[in-house]
Coordinates of C-alpha atoms and ligand atoms in Angstrom, one line a residue:
X1 CA 76.5 128.4 14.3
X2 CA 77.0 127.8 18.0
X3 CA 74.9 130.0 20.3
X4 CA 76.9 132.9 21.6
X5 CA 78.8 133.4 18.3
X6 CA 78.3 136.1 15.7
X7 CA 78.1 134.6 12.2
X8 CA 79.5 136.4 9.1
X9 CA 76.5 138.1 7.4
X10 CA 75.1 135.8 4.6
X11 CA 76.3 138.0 1.8
X12 CA 79.9 137.9 3.1
X13 CA 79.7 134.1 3.6
X14 CA 78.4 133.7 0.1
X15 CA 81.1 135.9 -1.3
X16 CA 83.9 134.1 0.6
X17 CA 82.5 130.8 -0.8
X18 CA 82.0 132.0 -4.4
X19 CA 85.6 133.4 -4.4
X20 CA 87.0 130.1 -3.3
X21 CA 88.2 131.1 0.2
X22 CA 85.9 128.9 2.1
X23 CA 85.9 125.5 0.4
X24 CA 83.6 123.6 2.8
X25 CA 86.6 121.7 4.1
X26 CA 87.0 120.9 7.8
X27 CA 90.3 120.6 9.7
X28 CA 89.5 116.8 9.8
X29 CA 89.4 116.8 6.0
X30 CA 92.7 118.7 5.9
X31 CA 94.4 116.0 8.0
X32 CA 92.8 113.1 6.1
X33 CA 93.8 114.5 2.8
X34 CA 97.4 115.1 3.8
X35 CA 97.5 111.6 5.3
X36 CA 96.2 110.2 2.0
X37 CA 99.1 111.8 0.2
X38 CA 101.8 111.4 2.9
X39 CA 100.7 108.4 5.1
X40 CA 104.1 107.1 5.9
X41 CA 105.8 110.4 6.3
X42 CA 106.6 111.9 9.7
X43 CA 104.0 114.4 10.7
X44 CA 105.1 115.2 14.3
X45 CA 108.4 114.9 16.2
X46 CA 109.0 115.5 19.9
X47 CA 112.4 114.5 21.3
X48 CA 112.8 110.9 20.3
X49 CA 109.0 110.4 19.5
X50 CA 107.9 110.4 15.9
X51 CA 104.3 110.2 14.7
X52 CA 103.6 109.6 11.0
X53 CA 100.6 111.1 9.2
X54 CA 99.0 107.6 9.2
X55 CA 99.5 107.2 12.9
X56 CA 98.2 110.7 13.6
X57 CA 95.0 109.8 11.8
X58 CA 94.6 106.5 13.5
X59 CA 95.5 107.9 17.0
X60 CA 93.1 110.8 16.6
X61 CA 90.3 108.3 15.5
X62 CA 90.9 106.1 18.5
X63 CA 91.0 109.1 20.8
X64 CA 87.8 110.4 19.2
X65 CA 86.1 107.0 19.9
X66 CA 87.5 107.1 23.5
X67 CA 86.2 110.6 24.1
X68 CA 82.8 109.5 22.8
X69 CA 82.8 106.4 25.1
X70 CA 83.5 108.7 28.0
X71 CA 80.4 110.8 27.2
X72 CA 81.9 113.9 25.3
X73 CA 79.1 114.9 23.0
X74 CA 79.1 117.0 19.8
X75 CA 79.1 120.8 20.6
X76 CA 80.5 120.4 24.1
X77 CA 83.5 122.4 25.1
X78 CA 86.8 121.0 26.5
X79 CA 89.5 123.2 27.9
X80 CA 92.8 121.9 26.6
X81 CA 96.0 122.9 28.4
X82 CA 99.0 120.9 27.3
X83 CA 102.7 121.7 26.6
X84 CA 104.1 121.3 23.1
X85 CA 103.5 117.5 22.8
X86 CA 102.1 115.4 20.0
X87 CA 99.1 114.6 22.3
X88 CA 97.9 118.2 21.9
X89 CA 97.5 117.7 18.2
X90 CA 95.9 114.2 18.7
X91 CA 93.4 115.6 21.3
X92 CA 92.4 118.5 19.0
X93 CA 91.8 116.4 16.0
X94 CA 90.0 113.8 18.1
X95 CA 87.7 116.5 19.4
X96 CA 87.2 118.0 15.9
X97 CA 86.1 114.5 14.7
X98 CA 83.3 114.2 17.3
X99 CA 82.3 117.9 16.9
X100 CA 83.4 118.8 20.4
X101 CA 85.3 122.1 20.7
X102 CA 88.7 122.6 22.3
X103 CA 89.2 125.8 24.2
X104 CA 92.9 126.6 24.1
X105 CA 94.5 127.5 27.4
X106 CA 98.2 128.4 27.7
X107 CA 100.6 126.1 29.7
X108 CA 101.4 129.1 31.9
X109 CA 97.8 129.6 33.0
X110 CA 96.8 128.9 36.6
X111 CA 93.6 128.6 38.6
X112 CA 92.3 132.1 37.8
X113 CA 92.6 131.7 34.0
X114 CA 91.5 128.0 33.8
X115 CA 88.5 128.6 36.1
X116 CA 87.4 131.5 33.9
X117 CA 87.8 129.6 30.7
X118 CA 85.8 126.6 32.1
X119 CA 83.1 128.9 33.3
X120 CA 82.9 131.1 30.2
X121 CA 82.7 128.0 27.9
X122 CA 80.8 125.8 30.3
X123 CA 83.4 123.2 29.6
X124 CA 82.5 119.6 30.4
X125 CA 86.1 118.4 30.5
X126 CA 89.6 119.7 31.1
X127 CA 92.7 118.2 29.5
X128 CA 96.0 118.9 31.5
X129 CA 99.5 117.6 31.9
X130 CA 100.9 116.0 35.0
X131 CA 103.0 118.2 37.3
X132 CA 104.6 120.5 34.8
X133 CA 107.4 123.0 35.4
X134 CA 106.7 122.5 39.1
X135 CA 103.0 123.2 38.9
X136 CA 100.6 120.6 40.1
X137 CA 98.0 120.5 37.4
X138 CA 96.2 117.5 38.7
X139 CA 95.6 119.3 42.0
X140 CA 94.2 122.3 40.1
X141 CA 91.9 119.9 38.1
X142 CA 90.6 118.3 41.3
X143 CA 90.0 121.8 42.8
X144 CA 88.1 123.0 39.8
X145 CA 86.0 119.9 39.4
X146 CA 84.9 120.4 43.1
X147 CA 84.1 124.0 42.4
X148 CA 82.4 123.8 39.0
X149 CA 79.3 121.8 38.6
X150 CA 79.7 121.6 34.8
X151 CA 83.2 120.1 34.7
X152 CA 82.4 116.3 34.4
X153 CA 85.7 114.7 33.2
X154 CA 89.3 115.3 33.9
X155 CA 91.7 114.0 31.3
X156 CA 95.4 113.9 32.1
X157 CA 98.5 113.4 30.1
X158 CA 100.0 111.9 33.3
X159 CA 100.4 108.2 33.6
X160 CA 97.9 107.5 36.4
X161 CA 95.7 104.5 36.1
X162 CA 92.1 105.4 35.4
X163 CA 90.4 106.4 38.6
X164 CA 87.2 108.2 39.5
X165 CA 89.1 111.5 39.5
X166 CA 91.3 111.3 36.4
X167 CA 91.2 109.6 33.0
X168 CA 94.6 109.2 31.4
X169 CA 94.7 110.2 27.8
X170 CA 96.5 106.9 27.1
X171 CA 93.4 105.1 28.3
X172 CA 91.2 107.3 26.1
X173 CA 93.4 106.4 23.1
X174 CA 93.2 102.7 23.9
X175 CA 89.7 102.7 22.3
X176 CA 89.2 100.6 19.2
X177 CA 90.0 102.4 15.9
X178 CA 86.7 102.5 14.0
X179 CA 88.9 102.2 10.9
X180 CA 87.5 105.0 8.8
X181 CA 86.7 108.7 9.1
X182 CA 83.0 108.2 8.4
X183 CA 82.6 106.5 11.7
X184 CA 82.1 110.0 12.9
X185 CA 79.6 112.5 11.4
X186 CA 81.6 114.9 9.2
X187 CA 82.1 118.3 11.0
X188 CA 80.1 121.1 9.5
X189 CA 82.7 123.4 8.0
X190 CA 80.7 126.5 8.9
X191 CA 80.7 125.4 12.5
X192 CA 83.1 126.5 15.3
X193 CA 86.1 124.2 15.4
X194 CA 87.8 125.6 18.5
X195 CA 88.3 128.7 20.6
X196 CA 91.4 130.8 20.7
X197 CA 92.2 133.0 23.7
X198 CA 92.2 136.7 23.0
X199 CA 95.3 138.7 24.0
X200 CA 92.6 140.8 25.7
X201 CA 92.0 144.2 27.2
X202 CA 89.1 143.2 29.4
X203 CA 89.1 142.2 33.0
X204 CA 87.9 138.8 32.1
X205 CA 89.7 137.4 29.0
X206 CA 87.5 136.7 26.0
X207 CA 87.6 133.7 23.7
X208 CA 87.4 133.7 19.9
X209 CA 85.3 131.1 18.0
X210 CA 87.2 130.0 14.9
X211 CA 85.3 128.0 12.3
X212 CA 86.7 125.1 10.2
X213 CA 86.1 127.2 7.0
X214 CA 87.9 130.3 8.3
X215 CA 90.8 128.5 9.9
X216 CA 91.5 126.1 7.0
X217 CA 91.5 129.1 4.7
X218 CA 93.8 131.1 6.9
X219 CA 96.3 128.2 7.2
X220 CA 96.2 127.8 3.4
X221 CA 96.8 131.5 2.7
X222 CA 99.6 131.5 5.3
X223 CA 101.2 128.4 3.6
X224 CA 101.1 130.2 0.2
X225 CA 102.4 133.5 1.6
X226 CA 105.2 131.8 3.5
X227 CA 106.1 129.5 0.6
X228 CA 105.8 126.4 2.7
X229 CA 105.9 123.0 1.0
X230 CA 106.0 119.3 1.9
X231 CA 109.8 119.6 2.1
X232 CA 109.6 121.9 5.0
X233 CA 110.2 121.0 8.7
X234 CA 108.6 123.5 11.0
X235 CA 110.0 123.9 14.6
X236 CA 107.2 124.9 17.0
X237 CA 108.9 126.9 19.6
X238 CA 106.2 129.1 21.1
X239 CA 103.2 127.5 22.8
X240 CA 101.1 125.6 20.2
X241 CA 98.0 127.2 21.6
X242 CA 99.2 130.6 20.2
X243 CA 97.5 131.4 16.9
X244 CA 101.0 132.2 15.5
X245 CA 102.2 128.7 16.3
X246 CA 99.0 126.8 15.6
X247 CA 98.1 128.2 12.2
X248 CA 100.2 131.0 10.7
X249 CA 101.2 128.7 9.0
X250 CA 102.5 126.8 12.1
X251 CA 101.3 123.3 12.9
X252 CA 98.1 123.3 10.9
X253 CA 99.8 124.9 7.8
X254 CA 102.6 122.4 7.9
X255 CA 100.2 119.5 8.2
X256 CA 98.3 121.0 5.2
X257 CA 101.5 121.3 3.2
X258 CA 102.5 117.7 4.1
X259 CA 105.6 118.8 6.0
X260 CA 106.9 117.8 9.4
X261 CA 106.3 119.6 12.7
X262 CA 109.0 119.4 15.4
X263 CA 107.6 120.3 18.8
X264 CA 110.0 122.0 21.2
X265 CA 108.8 122.5 24.8
X266 CA 111.2 125.3 25.3
X267 CA 112.3 128.3 23.2
X268 CA 115.9 128.5 24.6
X269 CA 118.7 128.2 22.0
X270 CA 120.2 125.4 24.1
X271 CA 117.1 123.3 23.2
X272 CA 116.1 124.7 19.8
X273 CA 119.5 124.9 18.1
X274 CA 120.2 121.2 18.5
X275 CA 116.7 120.4 17.4
X276 CA 117.1 122.5 14.2
X277 CA 120.4 120.7 13.5
X278 CA 119.0 117.2 14.3
X279 CA 115.7 117.5 12.4
X280 CA 117.1 119.8 9.6
X281 CA 114.3 122.3 10.5
X282 CA 113.7 124.8 7.7
X283 CA 111.1 127.1 9.3
X284 CA 110.3 128.5 12.7
X285 CA 108.4 131.3 14.4
X286 CA 109.5 133.3 17.5
X287 CA 109.0 136.7 19.2
X288 CA 111.6 139.5 19.3
X289 CA 112.6 138.6 22.9
X290 CA 113.6 135.1 21.8
X291 CA 115.4 136.4 18.8
X292 CA 117.7 138.3 21.2
X293 CA 118.6 135.1 23.0
X294 CA 119.2 133.3 19.7
X295 CA 121.4 136.0 18.4
X296 CA 123.5 136.1 21.5
X297 CA 123.7 132.3 21.6
X298 CA 124.8 132.0 18.0
X299 CA 128.1 133.6 19.2
X300 CA 129.0 130.7 21.5
X301 CA 126.7 127.8 20.9
X302 CA 128.0 125.4 18.2
X303 CA 125.2 124.2 16.0
X304 CA 124.6 123.7 12.3
X305 CA 121.7 126.0 11.5
X306 CA 122.2 125.8 7.8
X307 CA 118.9 124.1 7.1
X308 CA 117.0 127.1 8.5
X309 CA 115.5 129.0 5.6
X310 CA 113.0 131.3 7.3
X311 CA 112.6 132.8 10.8
X312 CA 109.2 134.3 11.3
X313 CA 109.1 137.0 13.9
X314 CA 106.0 138.4 15.3
X315 CA 103.8 139.1 18.4
X316 CA 105.6 142.3 19.4
X317 CA 107.6 145.1 17.8
X318 CA 110.9 144.1 16.2
X319 CA 113.6 146.9 15.9
X320 CA 115.2 147.4 12.5
X321 CA 118.6 147.0 14.2
X322 CA 117.8 143.5 15.6
X323 CA 116.0 142.5 12.3
X324 CA 119.2 143.4 10.4
X325 CA 121.4 141.1 12.5
X326 CA 119.4 138.0 11.8
X327 CA 120.4 137.0 8.4
X328 CA 124.1 137.6 8.9
X329 CA 124.1 135.8 12.3
X330 CA 121.7 133.0 11.9
X331 CA 121.9 132.6 8.1
X332 CA 118.2 132.6 7.4
X333 CA 115.7 134.9 6.0
X334 CA 113.5 137.1 8.2
X335 CA 109.7 137.1 7.7
X336 CA 108.0 139.7 9.9
X337 CA 104.6 138.7 11.0
X338 CA 101.8 140.8 12.5
X339 CA 98.9 138.8 13.7
X340 CA 96.2 138.4 16.2
X341 CA 94.0 135.5 17.4
X342 CA 91.0 137.7 16.3
X343 CA 92.0 137.2 12.7
X344 CA 94.1 139.4 10.3
X345 CA 97.6 138.1 9.6
X346 CA 100.2 140.1 7.6
X347 CA 103.6 138.8 6.4
X348 CA 106.6 140.3 4.6
X349 CA 107.3 138.2 1.6
X350 CA 110.4 136.4 0.2
X351 CA 110.6 138.8 -2.8
X352 CA 110.1 142.0 -0.8
X353 CA 112.9 144.7 -0.8
X354 CA 115.3 144.3 2.1
X355 CA 114.1 147.6 3.7
X356 CA 110.5 146.4 3.6
X357 CA 111.4 143.2 5.4
X358 CA 113.4 145.1 8.0
X359 CA 111.0 147.9 8.7
X360 CA 107.4 146.7 8.0
X361 CA 105.1 143.9 9.1
X362 CA 104.2 143.2 5.5
X363 CA 100.9 142.7 3.6
X364 CA 97.8 140.7 4.5
X365 CA 98.0 137.1 3.6
X366 CA 94.6 137.2 1.9
X367 CA 93.4 139.5 -1.0
X368 CA 90.0 139.5 0.9
X369 CA 91.5 141.0 4.0
X370 CA 90.1 144.5 4.4
X371 CA 92.2 147.1 6.4
X372 CA 91.2 150.6 7.4
X373 CA 93.4 153.0 9.3
X374 CA 91.1 155.5 11.0
X375 CA 91.2 158.5 13.3
X376 CA 89.2 158.9 16.6
X377 CA 86.0 159.5 14.6
X378 CA 86.5 156.4 12.5
X379 CA 87.4 158.5 9.4
X380 CA 89.7 156.7 7.1
X381 CA 93.2 158.2 6.9
X382 CA 95.5 158.4 3.9
X383 CA 98.6 156.3 3.4
X384 CA 101.4 156.9 5.9
X385 CA 99.1 158.5 8.5
X386 CA 99.0 156.7 11.8
X387 CA 95.6 155.7 13.2
X388 CA 93.7 152.7 14.6
X389 CA 93.9 149.5 12.6
X390 CA 90.4 148.1 11.8
X391 CA 90.0 144.9 9.9
X392 CA 87.5 142.5 8.5
X393 CA 87.9 139.4 6.3
X394 CA 87.3 135.7 5.7
X395 CA 89.2 134.6 8.8
X396 CA 88.4 137.5 11.1
X397 CA 85.4 136.5 13.1
X398 CA 82.6 139.0 13.7
X399 CA 82.5 138.6 17.5
X400 CA 83.9 137.2 20.7
X401 CA 82.1 134.3 22.2
X402 CA 79.2 135.2 24.6
X403 CA 80.3 138.8 24.7
X404 CA 77.4 140.9 23.2
X405 CA 78.1 144.1 25.1
X406 CA 81.9 143.9 24.5
X407 CA 81.3 143.0 20.8
X408 CA 79.3 146.2 20.3
X409 CA 82.4 148.2 21.3
X410 CA 85.1 145.9 19.7
X411 CA 83.5 145.8 16.3
X412 CA 82.1 148.6 14.0
X413 CA 78.5 148.4 12.8
X414 CA 79.8 147.1 9.5
X415 CA 81.7 144.3 11.1
X416 CA 85.3 145.7 11.3
X417 CA 87.3 144.5 14.3
X418 CA 88.8 147.4 16.2
X419 CA 92.3 146.0 16.9
X420 CA 93.4 148.7 19.4
X421 CA 96.7 148.8 17.5
X422 CA 98.1 152.0 16.0
X423 CA 99.4 151.5 12.6
X424 CA 100.0 153.0 9.2
X425 CA 100.0 151.7 5.7
X426 CA 102.9 152.6 3.5
X427 CA 102.1 153.8 0.0
X428 CA 102.9 150.4 -1.4
X429 CA 100.5 148.7 1.0
X430 CA 102.7 147.4 3.8
X431 CA 101.5 147.6 7.4
X432 CA 103.7 149.2 10.1
X433 CA 102.6 148.9 13.7
X434 CA 103.4 152.1 15.5
X435 CA 101.9 151.5 19.0
X436 CA 98.5 150.9 20.5
X437 CA 95.6 152.5 22.2
X438 CA 94.3 149.4 24.0
X439 CA 94.9 148.9 27.7
X440 CA 97.3 146.0 27.3
X441 CA 100.9 145.2 28.1
X442 CA 102.9 143.1 25.6
X443 CA 105.4 141.4 27.9
X444 CA 107.7 139.6 25.5
X445 CA 104.8 138.6 23.3
X446 CA 102.6 137.5 26.3
X447 CA 99.6 139.8 26.3
X448 CA 98.5 141.1 29.7
X449 CA 95.2 143.0 30.1
X450 CA 95.8 145.9 32.5
X451 CA 92.2 145.6 33.7
X452 CA 92.6 142.0 34.6
X453 CA 95.6 142.6 36.8
X454 CA 94.0 145.7 38.3
X455 CA 90.9 143.6 39.2
X456 CA 93.1 141.2 41.1
X457 CA 95.1 144.0 42.8
X458 CA 91.9 145.6 44.1
X459 CA 91.0 142.4 46.1
X460 CA 94.1 143.0 48.3
X461 CA 93.0 144.5 51.6
X462 CA 95.9 147.0 51.6
X463 CA 95.2 148.4 48.1
X464 CA 92.5 151.1 47.6
X465 CA 93.1 151.9 43.9
X466 CA 95.3 150.5 41.2
X467 CA 96.5 151.2 37.7
X468 CA 98.7 149.0 35.6
X469 CA 100.9 150.4 32.8
X470 CA 103.8 149.1 30.6
X471 CA 107.4 149.9 31.4
X472 CA 109.8 149.8 28.4
X473 CA 112.3 146.9 28.7
X474 CA 115.3 146.1 26.6
X475 CA 114.6 142.4 26.3
X476 CA 110.9 141.8 26.8
X477 CA 109.8 145.0 25.0
X478 CA 107.6 145.8 28.0
X479 CA 107.2 144.8 31.6
X480 CA 104.4 145.4 34.0
X481 CA 104.3 148.3 36.5
X482 CA 101.5 148.6 39.0
X483 CA 100.7 152.0 40.6
X484 CA 98.7 151.6 43.8
X485 CA 97.1 153.8 46.4
X486 CA 97.5 151.9 49.7
X487 CA 95.2 151.5 52.6
X488 CA 97.4 151.9 55.7
X489 CA 100.9 150.2 55.5
X490 CA 101.8 149.8 51.8
X491 CA 102.5 146.2 50.7
X492 CA 105.9 145.3 49.1
X493 CA 106.2 144.1 45.5
X494 CA 107.0 140.6 46.9
X495 CA 103.8 140.6 49.0
X496 CA 101.7 141.8 46.1
X497 CA 103.1 139.1 43.8
X498 CA 102.6 136.4 46.4
X499 CA 99.0 137.6 46.9
X500 CA 98.2 137.5 43.1
X501 CA 99.9 134.1 42.8
X502 CA 97.7 132.8 45.7
X503 CA 94.7 134.0 43.7
X504 CA 95.8 131.7 40.9
X505 CA 97.1 134.4 38.4
X506 CA 99.6 133.2 35.8
X507 CA 103.2 134.3 36.6
X508 CA 103.6 136.3 33.4
X509 CA 100.8 138.7 34.6
X510 CA 102.5 139.6 37.9
X511 CA 103.7 143.1 38.3
X512 CA 107.5 143.5 37.7
X513 CA 107.5 146.9 39.5
X514 CA 105.3 148.6 42.1
X515 CA 104.9 152.3 42.6
X516 CA 103.0 153.5 45.7
X517 CA 101.3 156.9 45.4
X518 CA 98.9 158.9 47.6
X519 CA 96.5 159.4 44.6
X520 CA 96.3 158.4 41.0
X521 CA 96.3 161.2 38.5
X522 CA 92.8 161.3 36.8
X523 CA 91.6 162.1 33.3
X524 CA 88.8 164.5 32.7
X525 CA 86.5 161.5 32.8
X526 CA 87.7 160.6 36.3
X527 CA 89.7 157.5 35.2
X528 CA 93.3 156.9 36.1
X529 CA 95.4 158.9 33.6
X530 CA 97.6 156.1 32.3
X531 CA 99.4 158.4 29.9
X532 CA 100.9 160.3 32.8
X533 CA 101.7 157.1 34.7
X534 CA 103.3 155.5 31.6
X535 CA 105.4 158.7 31.1
X536 CA 106.5 158.6 34.7
X537 CA 107.8 155.0 34.4
X538 CA 109.6 156.1 31.1
X539 CA 111.5 158.6 33.3
X540 CA 109.6 161.7 32.2
X541 CA 109.0 164.5 34.8
X542 CA 106.5 163.7 37.6
X543 CA 103.6 166.1 37.7
X544 CA 103.1 167.9 41.0
X545 CA 99.8 166.1 41.7
X546 CA 101.6 162.7 41.9
X547 CA 103.1 162.0 45.3
X548 CA 105.1 158.8 46.0
X549 CA 105.1 157.0 49.3
X550 CA 108.4 155.0 49.8
X551 CA 107.6 151.3 49.7
X552 CA 108.4 149.0 52.5
X553 CA 111.4 147.7 50.5
X554 CA 112.7 151.3 50.5
X555 CA 112.9 151.8 46.8
X556 CA 113.8 155.4 46.1
X557 CA 111.1 157.5 44.5
X558 CA 111.4 158.5 40.9
X559 CA 113.2 161.9 40.8
X560 CA 111.0 164.9 40.7
X561 CA 112.6 167.6 38.6
X562 CA 113.4 170.9 40.4
X563 CA 110.5 173.3 40.1
Ligands
LIG601 P1 97.5 137.8 20.1 O1 96.1 137.8 19.7 O2 97.9 137.3 21.4 O3 98.3 137.2 19.0 O4 98.0 139.4 20.2 C1 97.7 140.2 19.1 C2 98.4 141.5 19.3 O5 99.8 141.4 19.4 C3 98.2 142.5 18.2 O6 96.9 143.2 18.3 C4 99.3 143.5 18.5 O7 99.1 144.4 19.6 C5 100.4 142.6 18.9 N1 101.3 142.2 17.8 C6 101.2 141.1 17.1 N2 102.2 141.0 16.1 C7 102.9 142.2 16.3 C8 104.0 142.8 15.6 N3 104.6 142.1 14.6 N4 104.5 144.0 16.0 C9 103.9 144.6 17.0 N5 102.8 144.1 17.7 C10 102.3 142.9 17.3

């Protein structure tokens, strides 16, 4: 296994093989075998573009040859940042074929995140779109290649002619098709296929190495648990780089089942409803904040959604009330999903009782998934007691990439991943997520590490101390509130956002609210007491020790109760 990764202990690997979870099949094998069965069938759709299974195989072979001609070698890392377009899938399979490893970046990422991913993975190449949603990706690529000695090649989805600076993906794909899969050495199924980004609680986001064996198994288990077949059409609404969209069952599961993937670049009902109607989509996956929009739109937006069989909802908490409105309003079944790029996936099932579907996140997709709910001392708790969710299993890797120190904290000695989520198991074995202990904000499904934002805030000359906490929000679930202790004249929220944007931070990580205080309340260990801060933004009484300074924008201070 790749240096910097933690392999499963041999006895676990043997067991997962003996029990038939790991079948020694790579993601390339998965695509080739689906193409052998469904060659002429449409694999991918985006707008008016359609790619058959046969074409996907040929295009990914040509692109693999093109990457090789341009010097991408087995084992090297390539940061891939593309919107939901067929080229994302072609690029990934091309890199899998030559044994190079995509590192998934989100379309919303900016200089700060992309630089970090390139540095952490020592990427030799970066794949990016042209100007996308107003952001100049080529300019960022040029900047990063000037800064980073390791970044050799810049591949763009844009239609530039090949220059010293950029290689268009269309030129890479123009390479001759070697005509057969064996033109490339078969990937080792135990090897890392690609890296997923962690939702993260650390100042510098971590990446998660996923092997062919573990990911193919996860996709297969998700296909079974979701009841996906070759007759299904999956609408990819969230970014394809999310684990949820990529493999739960998502794009990879649909390709495994021999179905069709429709790629939508935008989750709005105005874009998705017509796509569901046009393509007769049967299956899709969204977060609760998008469900709100879809439920509202169903009242006024004329569209035939009758093909839609299942709506998977995951990524953040879904209220019972919203869950209960879905079937009557959209005419499809709800499947609650709990999942994480680190591994464990749970689904409610088609034959579950209604109440289970409305109020739980279901059961693990694999019988080999191990779950423990523990107290602060790692003691296992009985059913229905709330504690931290720990997990281990055949698709839950044993460590982040190049993160020895962090791994020692994030995993137990016996290899369970500490999710940082608070959960309970019902007596019949369904998981219910009850909250979390990790220092993260879940902003409409986008995960924001408080520590990362704090690190950026502290580089501002007018900020001496900073603590970032979630604020409850009706639509997004949570928004981001930054408490700061200023140096001199306090900055306004607009100034702070502009400063973080200038530092290249993605827009979804910018504070939505700024509170300026003379001191941060501290815990016994001398760290900012985020429990107090989170309670203040929820509207609870402000302790005497916390004094607000009116911001330049003149926002009134939160009310301090009399006495
Ligand atoms: P990510 O790795 O970005 O998919 O984020 C994983 C995290 O999202 C989990 O550890 C949870 O904190 C949160 N999460 C995922 N699914 C759900 C869900 N159904 N309900 C509540 N939180 C969720």
